[in-house]
Structure formats: C-alpha cells, structure tokens
Amino acid sequence: MHITDHHHTHIESILDRHGRASHRLLQVLHDVQDRFGWLPPETLTAVAQGLGLPRVAVESTAGFYSFLYTQPVGAYRVLFSDNITDRLLGAPALLQRLCERLWLQPGKVSPDGLASVDTTSCTGLCDQGPALLVNGRAMPRVTPERIDAMAGLIRQRVPVADWPEDWFAIDNRIHRRDAMLNHVWRPGEGLLAARERGARGVLHEVEQSGLRGRGGAGYSTGFKWRACAEASGALRVIVCNADEGEPGTFKDRVLLTTAFDLVVDGMCVAALAVGASLGFIYLRAEYRYLLPRLQARLAERRDQGLLGEGCLGPGQSFDIDIHLGAGAYICGEESALIESLEGKPGKPRIRPPFPVTHGFLGQPTTVNNVETLATAALVALHGGDWLRSIGTELSSGTKLLSISGDVARPGIYEYPFGTPLVEVLHAAGAADVQAVTTAGAAGPCLSASELHRRIAFEDVATGGSIMVFDHSRDLFELAHHVAHFFAHESCGFCTPCRVGTAVNARLLDKLAAHRGSPYDLEEMDRMHRLMQGASHCGLGNTATLALQDLVHKFRPAFERRLASTTYEPAFDLDANLSEARRMTGRDDAHAHLGSNRSAGLGQTP
Ligand SMILES: Cc1cc2nc3c(=O)[nH]c(=O)nc-3n(C[C@H](O)[C@H](O)[C@H](O)COP(=O)(O)O)c2cc1C
Ligand code: SF4
C-alpha cells in the first residue's frame, strides 16, 4: 500500500490527538488500524517518526498483539470465541459452516480480500455462547441460521453497522445478588463518603475490612494501597484491571455494564487513599463495544464534579483514561499490563521492584481488579467492619461468580465467601456434575466428590470463573484445549513456560491421535514440576494446575487415548529429552532445549 499525503495527514492528526506521547503507542496503532483496516509497513514508519521511537519498537508492539494486523485482513473479520464452553455449544461446526458459505479456509483471507474467519481466545460471553467478534463487535448466541444470514450480508457487503441490532444484544444474566449487587447505588456515593473519612481514614477502613484482591491472587488491598501511598514518586497511578481474559469469566463485563459508577467510585476512593492523580481503566479489546458508553459516563461525571479537577477535594484532582488492550491474555498480569499501558509488548517485568513503587513510567502504581475496586467503594461507604461481618475470617465480603458450561442457568451469582460450591452449583441448575474448573484454565479442576468445598481464599480460591462439565463430556478434550490455550498465550519471554506449554500441547496432540504412551502422562508431571517456580510469572506457574488435576483425577479419560500400536513419531520427543538430560545432567532439560527444540516440536503429530 502506498501512503499518500492524504494518509499522512490522517496519521498526523492521530498522533496529535495522542499528544505524540510515546507511551500512547498502542492506542495510536489502534486508531491507525481503524483508519486503514490494517497496519501497512509505511504507517509503522510514519508512527515511529511521529513518536520519536525506533521503528523496531513500533514493529515489536504491532507484532505482539493478536488484534493488531501487520498483514492485510479481510474487509469482514470474523473471530469465533474459542473457549471450551463455546466449543461445547457447537462453535467449531458454526465456524466450518461460515467458511463453507463464504468459500474460504479458516485462518486465510479470501482471495478477493472480502473476509477472513478464524478463532480467538475466550470473548467473555460464556453464559450466552457460542459467541464471535465481527470487525471487533461482539455477537452472542450464534446459530446456524444466523451464520447463513451473516454469510449473505457479507457477500452483499452490507456494513456491520447495518446488521440487525438484536444480533449484538448482550444480556447481563444476574441470577443471585448479595451485598454488592443488591445495593442501590447513587453515583459518587463512595467518593463522597471517602472524602468525609479523609485519606488516612479510608486507608484504615480498607485495612480493617480485610479486603483481598478479586483478580485471582487474593492479595491484601489495604497492604497494597499503603505500600503505594508510602512510596516516593512525582505521580501516583491507579489502574483498574478490566482485562478479564481468564477463560470462563465475565463478571467484570457485567459490573462495567451495570455498576460502572461503583467501579469509578472505587478508583476515586483508591486515588484518595494513595494520593493518586491519574487513573487508567485497562479494557480488554473484546469489550470494545462498551467503550463509547464508558467514555460518555466518565464525561458526565466530570460535568458533575465526580471526576477530574478537584473531585477528591479542593486542589486534589483525579482523572481516568480508558486504555484499550489488543487481544493478549498475558496483559491481565499486572506488570505486563503496565508495559502495555506504556505502549510496549505485554511482557511481564522482572520484580522487584514491584508496581507499587515502580509502575507506570516508573511511578508508584496500584493495580486492582474491577470487582476489588467496586468492593472498596462499598467499604468507603459502610466501613471496614461491615465487610468483615460478611464471609469468613480470612475472606471477607462476597464474590461474584461467572458460571457457565453444563448448567441450566449460566450467568452471574454473588455469594458470601464461605458458601459451599454445591450450593452455588445447585442454584445454577447443575446436574450430573463430572468436573468443575474453579479458576478458569489457570486453576484446579474439582471432581464431584469435592463439591462440599467452600468458595474462599483458604479453600477454593477463585477469580470467579466456574465452568461445569457433566458426565457426557470427554475431559481429555478439556485438557487438550487448556494446553493449547497456554501454548498460544505464553508470551515466550522465559524458557520454562515457552517450552513447557509447547511440550504439553504436543504431548496432548499425540494422545489425541492415539499415539501417546503412559510415559507422556509422566512427562506432563515433569513439565508441571519444571514450570512451577522456574517460570517468570503467574501464567507459567498456573498453566499446569488444571492439567495436573485432570490427569490425576480423571485418568480414564486419558487412558482411553493411549496408543494401541507401536508408533514411531517424526520427532522423537523422548529421545531428545533423554539426550538433553544427559548433556545437561539435569532433570529440567526442557529449560535448556530452548526455542530450537520448540521448533522441532512443530513436527510431532
Ligand atoms: C496470566 C495472568 C492473567 C491475569 N489476568 C487478570 C485479569 O484479567 N484481571 C485481573 O484483575 N487480574 C488478572 N491477573 C492478576 C493481576 O496480575 C493482579 O494480581 C490483579 O490485577 C491485582 O488486582 P487485585 O489485587 O484487585 O486482585 C492476572 C495474572 C496473571 C498471571
Ligand atoms: S511465565 Fe510464560 S507468560 Fe510469564 S513471562 Fe514466562 S513465558 Fe511469559
């Protein structure tokens, strides 16, 4: 594509809109792509010059994110959500059907440049799948009839904006409300209560409340806020983590849709407590459809004095910018998220130093999950003892659960911590339960005999993603899916995770083709031991948790896949590992095989 003067004018105005700040790179690339449909090489050069960055820095950001395209894409880009729950609901057959109707191959752009059809990781619509994104717009509840109608509209080149509006209607299926969702919220209520308490008072109440992060790790919010408040820096920053990439979770989407003011109040409360003046909402690209609504509400709050100039008190300003992600699960990890906020590829940082002292642009930064912030707003209003009176001693308050899979009523359920899983599943209409994943792809998988366990950090710790599988499901398929998910989402920065996730995926491919042996299952155990602790970030440390539970608790599903005949693989995994161990004298030989070996693995069946 030749960039004309006219195109240059567009790029210049995009750069101006972003103040030509190099940390705005990812947002600039989004806008350039919106204008050109993809990112032609000349646009990357123009952006690099405009932001004063080396071209290679722009290229590496553009190349990192799944939703940035450095090759031409179809005028209609259809991405089917590839969570296991979408698969259970028939997504693969729907994808095939659309490809047949449009005469194209999955993953390839049609020769006339009209369309491309592919998959993407979970789109956060598991309670109303199968879902897809078409030119970035989320469409739930896709049916074969809808696919045929879509193919017709694409062939007639009808703009997506003119497609039936009800195809894009997204429900907020809230089936159970408790302390948070029952609260009738007046915008600014938490902020005004926090102003009355003052920064010290708010910090005290949050510490008193025992509030723990709802993003998965359960870290003490009061501890994090105090560390940030006490760190030295010219600027302090509050980040709302709305990346919500864990397969099976969608509660943050529902909070942003139905209780956005509560979340913004929570950010303001955090800002007052730590002394921050700048805030970001890191919104996953899959939720882009929410962006205009959220931006409009932020503007209204500025007009109402609930955001911006003086909103925290005389002379104390705090404002929020929404930063759009671009399709990378790893960007939910807080240090990768901060890298992404700075316009870089989302690779986790080496810690220490931690974000609370050296975060966004090296300044003290607090990153909290959407639900944590909403809960903090309630703490500012009702006080710490109020939250402590709900839940258990080590897990105060309530938890929002996103429930999907084999249940009669998928959706959002709010329960006090300490509630037995069986009660939650009963309410959702689960019957004949075989297995339940309690932290998406990145956590344990419980069997039916464990459902008496309680939702709490001290028992079943969960970010809220609960996926249910009944006895009709082949749990090998779940393991196969999880292994490929992590192999795809590993950022590749460290060897144990890059190689370990690839090895697991290939081992399960082998088993799927009935070419595996019991040794392959043992090899998965070794990968687990290798990746635990040796991985640089939480992705590598959690990537084998569900796999381990599946292999050990649901063994028959794997044994059914073992080879019945002797098989000679094209790439002899076992021989290569033995050789590597002999050479390194170590059992963690994978770590030393590095990327060359992962290239070789591509040849295994
Ligand atoms: C691979 C990976 C993905 C993550 N994704 C998210 C996410 O989507 N949302 C989130 O709030 N936390 C996510 N986290 C946890 C964050 O790193 C961080 O702990 C969290 O945002 C802190 O907020 P909290 O203390 O309020 O839970 C992720 C962690 C890892 C390792
Ligand atoms: S553990 Fe995985 S995701 Fe995390 S830094 Fe290493 S390669 Fe990247």
XYZ file of C-alpha atoms and ligand atoms in Angstrom:
644
model
C 0.000 0.000 0.000
C 1.344 3.396 -0.956
C 0.874 6.057 1.730
C -0.304 9.281 0.132
C -0.127 12.820 1.567
C -3.767 12.399 2.453
C -2.924 9.294 4.519
C -0.076 11.147 6.189
C -2.484 13.881 7.244
C -4.635 11.232 8.940
C -1.667 9.759 10.788
C -0.515 13.217 11.860
C -3.926 14.034 13.290
C -3.991 10.699 15.176
C -0.547 11.454 16.619
C -1.677 14.942 17.638
C -4.760 13.520 19.315
C -2.487 11.374 21.480
C -0.156 14.273 22.279
C 2.654 12.499 20.405
C 3.440 10.701 23.665
C 5.415 7.522 23.019
C 3.565 5.621 25.772
C 0.370 6.111 23.735
C 1.792 3.854 21.008
C -0.727 1.024 21.402
C -3.661 3.451 21.294
C -2.138 5.201 18.267
C -1.806 1.848 16.479
C -5.465 1.047 17.255
C -6.509 4.326 15.648
C -4.241 3.899 12.625
C -5.606 0.396 12.117
C -9.179 1.661 12.396
C -8.368 4.124 9.619
C -6.510 1.772 7.238
C -8.036 -1.603 8.116
C -4.572 -2.943 8.985
C -1.078 -1.591 9.702
C 0.817 -1.251 6.395
C 4.629 -1.001 6.855
C 4.630 2.668 5.795
C 2.226 3.550 8.599
C 4.561 1.962 11.155
C 7.410 4.098 9.810
C 5.288 7.243 9.990
C 4.191 6.422 13.563
C 7.785 5.713 14.639
C 8.917 9.056 13.229
C 5.975 10.901 14.744
C 6.547 9.472 18.228
C 10.346 9.638 18.055
C 10.634 5.870 18.576
C 12.921 3.374 16.814
C 10.927 1.656 14.089
C 11.761 -1.712 15.609
C 9.980 -0.691 18.849
C 6.818 0.118 16.898
C 7.128 -3.113 14.939
C 7.535 -5.219 18.048
C 4.420 -3.724 19.669
C 2.442 -4.135 16.459
C 3.624 -7.731 16.165
C 2.856 -8.720 19.757
C -0.898 -8.240 19.916
C -3.381 -10.609 18.240
C -5.772 -7.785 17.335
C -3.175 -5.681 15.540
C -2.675 -6.758 11.945
C 0.606 -6.248 10.121
C -0.731 -8.144 7.081
C -3.874 -7.271 5.121
C -7.045 -8.762 6.599
C -10.487 -9.302 5.142
C -12.966 -6.418 4.997
C -15.065 -8.647 7.298
C -13.003 -10.262 10.083
C -14.917 -12.941 11.910
C -13.300 -14.396 15.040
C -15.101 -17.229 16.793
C -14.682 -17.323 20.555
C -12.665 -20.443 21.252
C -13.362 -21.090 24.899
C -14.186 -24.675 25.832
C -17.754 -23.556 26.660
C -18.174 -22.122 23.146
C -16.926 -25.428 21.805
C -19.424 -27.350 23.909
C -22.124 -25.170 22.370
C -21.047 -26.044 18.833
C -18.681 -23.223 17.824
C -16.390 -25.409 15.628
C -19.322 -26.550 13.438
C -20.538 -22.960 13.109
C -17.083 -21.799 12.043
C -16.926 -24.570 9.466
C -20.376 -23.633 8.180
C -19.439 -19.975 7.732
C -16.237 -20.951 5.907
C -18.244 -23.173 3.559
C -20.837 -20.456 2.901
C -18.078 -17.962 2.100
C -15.875 -20.423 0.235
C -12.830 -19.806 2.336
C -10.414 -21.644 4.580
C -10.212 -20.937 8.324
C -7.392 -18.529 9.112
C -6.992 -17.368 5.492
C -8.191 -14.172 3.848
C -10.424 -14.833 0.832
C -8.597 -14.122 -2.459
C -10.862 -11.116 -3.146
C -9.997 -9.666 0.291
C -13.645 -9.830 1.345
C -13.474 -11.901 4.522
C -11.438 -13.961 6.946
C -12.719 -16.418 9.540
C -10.635 -17.590 12.481
C -10.756 -18.225 16.230
C -9.781 -16.081 19.200
C -9.426 -16.849 22.920
C -12.477 -16.575 25.207
C -14.510 -13.429 24.492
C -16.156 -13.281 27.934
C -19.610 -14.332 26.707
C -19.587 -17.893 28.030
C -23.079 -17.540 29.537
C -24.508 -16.740 26.103
C -22.295 -18.552 23.635
C -21.418 -19.577 21.100
C -20.062 -16.112 20.502
C -17.960 -14.352 17.892
C -16.478 -10.975 17.072
C -17.141 -9.460 13.670
C -14.899 -6.473 12.949
C -14.445 -6.217 16.720
C -18.193 -6.245 17.523
C -19.281 -8.964 19.932
C -22.137 -11.225 18.871
C -23.574 -13.773 21.352
C -25.896 -16.772 20.812
C -24.832 -17.597 17.265
C -26.982 -20.196 15.495
C -26.668 -21.983 12.128
C -29.481 -19.786 10.759
C -27.622 -16.660 11.881
C -24.462 -17.943 10.173
C -26.326 -18.327 6.876
C -27.785 -14.842 7.182
C -24.360 -13.403 8.077
C -22.773 -15.040 5.047
C -25.445 -13.388 2.877
C -24.779 -9.946 4.363
C -21.033 -10.365 3.940
C -21.412 -11.403 0.290
C -23.636 -8.348 -0.304
C -21.011 -6.215 1.514
C -23.553 -4.792 3.957
C -21.636 -2.780 6.594
C -21.619 -4.440 10.037
C -23.178 -1.260 11.460
C -26.291 -2.034 9.376
C -26.682 -5.643 10.534
C -29.702 -6.377 12.753
C -29.085 -4.673 16.089
C -30.593 -7.527 18.118
C -27.799 -9.842 16.895
C -25.438 -7.850 19.106
C -27.633 -7.593 22.212
C -25.667 -8.782 25.226
C -27.521 -9.819 28.370
C -26.451 -9.312 31.962
C -27.660 -12.545 33.417
C -27.513 -11.798 37.124
C -29.195 -14.697 38.926
C -28.193 -14.019 42.516
C -27.468 -10.715 44.235
C -25.932 -10.182 47.642
C -24.252 -7.296 49.488
C -22.781 -5.670 46.373
C -25.370 -6.177 43.653
C -28.322 -5.584 45.994
C -27.019 -2.155 46.840
C -28.912 0.645 45.102
C -26.047 2.934 44.222
C -26.094 6.693 43.867
C -23.186 7.851 41.665
C -20.432 9.435 43.724
C -21.699 7.938 46.997
C -18.424 6.112 47.707
C -16.321 9.092 46.656
C -18.213 11.483 48.911
C -18.020 9.043 51.855
C -14.269 8.706 51.254
C -13.840 12.474 51.200
C -15.516 12.640 54.605
C -13.230 9.971 56.003
C -10.080 11.511 54.523
C -7.122 9.596 53.047
C -5.970 8.129 56.379
C -9.482 7.157 57.380
C -10.136 5.390 54.060
C -6.859 3.503 54.229
C -7.646 2.458 57.779
C -11.120 1.173 56.820
C -9.797 -0.770 53.843
C -7.131 -2.377 56.029
C -9.731 -3.077 58.687
C -12.071 -4.664 56.123
C -9.645 -7.471 55.273
C -10.447 -6.828 51.589
C -8.453 -9.136 49.326
C -7.968 -8.746 45.608
C -10.689 -10.288 43.457
C -8.432 -10.702 40.389
C -7.264 -14.140 41.479
C -4.261 -13.844 43.780
C -6.195 -12.579 46.831
C -3.523 -10.096 47.859
C -4.429 -7.681 50.681
C -5.791 -4.459 49.154
C -5.011 -2.396 52.273
C -1.407 -3.593 52.215
C -1.040 -2.747 48.533
C -2.580 0.704 48.924
C -0.407 1.570 51.920
C 2.774 0.495 50.093
C 1.786 2.716 47.165
C 0.851 5.629 49.431
C 4.197 5.448 51.200
C 6.335 5.056 48.054
C 8.057 8.160 46.772
C 7.242 9.450 43.302
C 6.237 12.540 41.399
C 2.965 10.933 40.325
C 0.800 8.136 41.683
C -1.386 5.996 39.457
C -4.483 3.809 39.933
C -5.149 1.119 37.352
C -8.421 -0.741 37.066
C -7.631 -4.140 35.579
C -10.527 -4.852 33.219
C -8.578 -7.248 31.035
C -10.766 -10.179 32.150
C -9.045 -12.729 29.942
C -9.399 -15.821 32.109
C -11.461 -18.333 30.138
C -14.934 -18.608 31.617
C -15.045 -15.277 33.431
C -17.387 -12.432 32.544
C -18.296 -10.831 35.900
C -16.180 -7.713 35.214
C -18.086 -7.182 31.969
C -21.349 -7.264 33.917
C -20.000 -4.896 36.600
C -18.781 -2.436 33.966
C -22.176 -2.605 32.279
C -24.461 -2.460 35.306
C -22.405 -0.797 38.074
C -19.811 1.342 36.325
C -20.246 4.221 38.772
C -19.461 1.888 41.637
C -16.199 0.892 39.914
C -15.258 4.512 39.181
C -16.100 5.450 42.765
C -13.769 2.644 43.849
C -10.996 4.104 41.677
C -11.596 7.546 43.222
C -11.519 6.019 46.727
C -8.209 4.311 45.886
C -6.856 7.570 44.454
C -7.741 9.439 47.637
C -6.171 6.747 49.823
C -2.850 6.601 47.956
C -2.721 10.204 46.726
C -3.066 9.419 43.012
C -3.935 11.939 40.341
C -4.003 9.671 37.291
C -6.135 6.614 36.609
C -6.421 4.065 33.818
C -9.036 1.504 33.011
C -7.325 -1.237 31.015
C -10.239 -2.532 28.963
C -9.795 -5.751 27.019
C -10.312 -5.321 23.288
C -13.091 -7.920 23.314
C -15.148 -5.410 25.373
C -14.547 -2.565 22.970
C -18.265 -2.264 22.369
C -18.528 -0.878 25.927
C -16.048 1.926 25.230
C -18.377 4.723 23.970
C -20.771 4.169 26.869
C -17.979 4.179 29.466
C -16.340 7.254 27.984
C -19.663 9.088 27.928
C -20.248 8.263 31.583
C -16.765 9.498 32.552
C -17.518 12.773 30.743
C -20.817 13.118 32.645
C -19.028 12.538 35.926
C -16.557 15.301 35.060
C -19.517 17.631 34.496
C -20.977 16.539 37.834
C -17.709 17.194 39.697
C -17.318 13.468 40.395
C -14.148 13.157 38.346
C -11.347 15.446 37.256
C -10.497 18.847 38.687
C -10.931 18.936 42.472
C -13.012 15.746 42.636
C -11.062 14.395 45.625
C -11.274 17.715 47.477
C -10.046 21.270 46.964
C -6.909 21.179 44.811
C -6.986 17.368 44.607
C -7.678 16.186 41.080
C -8.013 12.694 39.721
C -8.894 11.738 36.175
C -9.278 8.463 34.312
C -8.293 7.410 30.814
C -9.510 4.210 29.191
C -6.752 2.192 27.559
C -7.808 -0.460 25.081
C -5.977 -3.795 25.088
C -5.405 -5.715 21.877
C -6.053 -9.395 22.487
C -3.326 -10.725 24.802
C -4.231 -12.797 27.888
C -0.848 -12.052 29.469
C -1.749 -8.349 29.660
C -4.007 -9.195 32.635
C -0.812 -9.837 34.620
C -0.189 -6.524 36.324
C 3.377 -5.825 35.219
C 2.624 -6.917 31.627
C -0.426 -4.652 31.788
C 1.773 -1.715 32.795
C 4.156 -2.460 29.924
C 1.139 -2.403 27.640
C -0.036 0.900 29.161
C 3.384 2.270 28.209
C 2.811 1.170 24.616
C 5.132 -1.830 24.712
C 4.590 -5.559 24.117
C 2.888 -7.060 27.186
C 5.816 -8.952 28.691
C 5.892 -9.289 32.482
C 8.576 -7.268 34.220
C 11.313 -8.626 36.432
C 10.339 -7.986 40.058
C 11.371 -6.450 42.413
C 10.832 -3.576 42.038
C 7.069 -4.014 42.271
C 4.478 -1.787 40.606
C 3.507 -0.197 43.933
C 6.891 1.557 43.937
C 7.887 1.456 40.238
C 4.884 1.038 37.990
C 3.595 3.145 35.101
C 6.517 5.254 33.814
C 8.438 4.231 36.950
C 5.882 5.849 39.283
C 4.068 4.209 42.238
C 1.096 2.359 40.762
C -1.745 0.361 42.257
C -3.367 -2.237 40.005
C -6.691 -3.636 41.162
C -9.360 -5.803 39.669
C -12.730 -4.241 38.712
C -14.564 -6.125 41.465
C -11.957 -5.218 44.121
C -12.464 -1.538 43.339
C -16.247 -1.839 43.438
C -15.966 -3.538 46.839
C -13.598 -0.799 48.063
C -16.261 1.800 47.224
C -18.701 -0.079 49.475
C -16.077 -0.193 52.225
C -15.647 3.582 51.997
C -19.402 3.918 52.469
C -20.165 1.271 55.097
C -16.788 0.891 56.830
C -14.351 -1.971 57.240
C -16.302 -3.796 59.956
C -19.279 -4.077 57.642
C -17.252 -6.062 55.081
C -15.662 -8.139 57.842
C -19.108 -9.153 59.039
C -19.719 -10.919 55.692
C -17.883 -14.046 54.562
C -15.196 -15.888 56.520
C -12.395 -14.757 58.790
C -9.770 -14.924 56.039
C -12.049 -13.967 53.157
C -14.308 -11.043 53.931
C -17.214 -9.945 51.770
C -18.852 -11.549 48.769
C -17.610 -12.954 45.484
C -19.046 -12.599 42.022
C -19.001 -15.914 40.207
C -19.290 -16.344 36.448
C -20.904 -19.733 35.931
C -21.032 -21.453 32.562
C -20.913 -24.869 30.927
C -23.363 -27.642 31.764
C -25.790 -25.700 33.941
C -29.413 -24.774 33.347
C -28.923 -21.102 34.307
C -25.482 -19.782 33.299
C -24.689 -16.245 34.437
C -23.567 -14.196 37.429
C -24.039 -15.309 41.025
C -22.981 -13.254 44.034
C -22.360 -15.263 47.211
C -20.697 -14.526 50.555
C -17.290 -16.159 50.860
C -17.603 -19.459 52.678
C -20.538 -20.698 50.586
C -20.140 -24.378 49.618
C -19.660 -24.952 45.916
C -22.511 -27.447 45.903
C -24.964 -24.698 46.916
C -23.760 -22.460 44.106
C -23.995 -25.243 41.529
C -27.452 -26.220 42.720
C -28.651 -22.629 42.239
C -27.208 -22.609 38.717
C -29.033 -25.821 37.873
C -26.034 -28.130 37.518
C -26.923 -31.813 37.345
C -24.820 -34.920 36.850
C -21.603 -32.994 37.576
C -18.415 -34.729 36.498
C -15.909 -31.872 36.933
C -15.750 -28.168 37.777
C -12.923 -25.782 36.958
C -12.798 -23.141 39.680
C -10.284 -20.629 38.294
C -10.740 -20.883 34.547
C -7.888 -22.558 32.725
C -5.389 -21.462 35.372
C -6.561 -23.266 38.488
C -7.829 -26.501 39.955
C -10.362 -28.835 38.419
C -12.533 -30.427 41.090
C -14.336 -33.752 40.888
C -17.908 -34.392 42.040
C -16.606 -35.660 45.395
C -15.126 -32.238 46.218
C -18.185 -30.050 45.803
C -18.648 -29.662 49.563
C -15.623 -27.350 49.500
C -16.159 -23.638 50.078
C -15.572 -20.570 47.940
C -12.868 -18.785 49.972
C -9.197 -17.919 49.635
C -8.433 -20.510 52.307
C -10.273 -23.276 50.430
C -11.387 -22.884 46.802
C -9.656 -19.642 45.803
C -11.195 -18.293 42.631
C -11.136 -15.194 40.472
C -14.733 -16.154 39.707
C -14.585 -18.403 36.635
C -16.575 -21.582 37.287
C -17.076 -23.949 34.353
C -19.128 -27.093 34.821
C -18.801 -30.359 32.863
C -21.309 -33.163 33.136
C -20.713 -36.864 32.505
C -21.416 -36.577 28.798
C -18.154 -34.623 28.387
C -14.795 -36.063 27.474
C -12.414 -34.366 29.895
C -9.468 -35.207 27.675
C -10.863 -32.575 25.296
C -10.805 -30.039 28.119
C -7.151 -30.838 28.884
C -6.248 -30.659 25.199
C -7.932 -27.284 24.943
C -6.275 -25.899 28.102
C -2.816 -26.995 26.934
C -3.252 -25.259 23.573
C -4.637 -22.157 25.241
C -1.465 -21.721 27.300
C 0.862 -22.606 24.432
C -0.845 -19.834 22.458
C -0.910 -17.268 25.266
C 2.615 -17.790 26.685
C 4.468 -14.574 25.899
C 7.660 -16.514 25.189
C 9.841 -14.417 27.473
C 11.141 -17.270 29.646
C 12.169 -20.749 28.581
C 10.364 -22.965 31.125
C 6.983 -21.541 30.151
C 7.645 -21.108 26.442
C 8.906 -24.651 26.055
C 6.805 -26.259 28.786
C 3.484 -25.027 27.385
C 4.516 -26.114 23.866
C 5.585 -29.561 25.074
C 2.293 -30.072 26.931
C 0.295 -29.100 23.855
C 2.263 -31.520 21.669
C 2.032 -34.346 24.197
C -1.735 -33.962 24.220
C -1.806 -33.784 20.420
C -0.017 -37.110 20.450
C -2.547 -38.589 22.846
C -5.420 -37.126 20.826
C -4.117 -39.037 17.818
C -3.966 -42.250 19.942
C -0.214 -42.220 19.552
C 0.743 -41.500 23.148
C 2.089 -43.715 25.887
C 1.903 -43.652 29.718
C 5.312 -42.031 29.547
C 3.696 -38.923 28.001
C 1.486 -38.529 31.066
C 4.562 -38.759 33.284
C 6.209 -36.209 31.057
C 3.341 -33.832 31.812
C 4.085 -34.261 35.521
C 7.709 -33.361 34.842
C 6.643 -30.291 32.896
C 4.499 -29.284 35.863
C 7.433 -29.569 38.274
C 9.709 -27.721 35.889
C 7.327 -24.832 35.272
C 6.297 -24.377 38.903
C 8.641 -21.847 40.382
C 11.000 -21.710 37.376
C 8.545 -19.662 35.317
C 8.936 -15.925 35.386
C 5.296 -15.021 36.005
C 1.953 -16.360 37.143
C 0.997 -17.636 33.697
C 3.730 -20.268 33.681
C 3.165 -21.040 37.335
C -0.527 -21.766 36.863
C -0.583 -23.206 33.339
C -0.355 -26.803 34.531
C -2.707 -26.713 37.539
C -5.869 -27.751 35.715
C -3.911 -30.237 33.580
C -2.482 -31.910 36.674
C -5.898 -32.277 38.252
C -7.356 -33.608 35.031
C -4.612 -36.187 34.500
C -4.682 -37.406 38.090
C -8.370 -37.233 38.975
C -9.852 -38.260 35.641
C -7.273 -40.798 34.487
C -9.612 -42.993 32.392
C -10.236 -40.070 30.013
C -6.507 -40.125 29.223
C -6.039 -43.872 29.245
C -8.682 -44.186 26.543
C -6.342 -42.163 24.334
C -3.223 -44.255 24.810
C -1.731 -45.914 21.723
C -2.815 -49.428 20.948
C 0.013 -49.973 18.443
C 3.679 -49.044 18.391
C 4.263 -45.701 16.811
C 7.402 -44.004 15.511
C 6.984 -40.233 15.811
C 8.551 -37.966 13.189
C 10.200 -36.052 16.020
C 11.309 -38.348 18.818
C 10.380 -36.329 21.887
C 11.572 -38.927 24.393
C 14.953 -39.459 22.744
C 15.541 -35.725 22.539
C 14.705 -35.223 26.190
C 16.970 -38.074 27.298
C 19.769 -36.648 25.230
C 19.242 -33.188 26.699
C 19.241 -34.594 30.230
C 22.454 -36.495 29.526
C 24.075 -33.347 28.183
C 22.933 -31.023 30.942
C 22.989 -33.564 33.771
C 19.673 -32.043 34.856
C 16.126 -33.225 35.042
C 14.827 -29.843 33.841
C 16.333 -30.461 30.439
C 13.497 -28.686 28.690
C 14.749 -25.404 30.055
C 17.965 -25.937 28.144
C 16.440 -27.072 24.916
C 15.181 -23.568 24.242
C 13.479 -22.356 21.161
C 15.270 -24.682 18.732
C 13.530 -27.551 20.307
C 10.187 -25.900 20.277
C 10.647 -25.503 16.525
C 11.307 -29.246 16.295
C 8.182 -29.977 18.266
C 6.145 -28.487 15.491
C 6.797 -31.694 13.569
C 5.296 -34.032 16.124
C 1.913 -35.379 15.134
C -1.589 -14.505 33.244
C -2.315 -13.643 34.220
C -3.503 -13.029 33.842
C -4.182 -12.215 34.737
N -5.345 -11.649 34.325
C -6.007 -10.836 35.180
C -7.199 -10.191 34.764
O -7.663 -10.362 33.631
N -7.837 -9.382 35.647
C -7.328 -9.161 36.920
O -7.915 -8.396 37.688
N -6.205 -9.759 37.332
C -5.535 -10.576 36.490
N -4.371 -11.150 36.904
C -3.853 -10.809 38.260
C -3.086 -9.493 38.213
O -1.710 -9.763 37.935
C -3.140 -8.740 39.536
O -2.792 -9.620 40.554
C -4.516 -8.165 39.822
O -4.957 -7.323 38.791
C -4.433 -7.365 41.107
O -5.700 -6.914 41.457
P -6.423 -7.394 42.787
O -5.403 -7.301 43.888
O -7.523 -6.432 42.940
O -6.871 -8.792 42.555
C -3.666 -12.000 36.046
C -2.491 -12.626 36.426
C -1.821 -13.452 35.539
C -0.562 -14.113 35.975
S 5.899 -17.480 32.525
Fe 5.175 -17.523 30.390
S 3.899 -15.729 30.190
Fe 5.133 -15.441 32.051
S 6.971 -14.361 31.357
Fe 7.459 -16.525 31.199
S 6.922 -17.027 29.046
Fe 5.928 -15.104 29.535
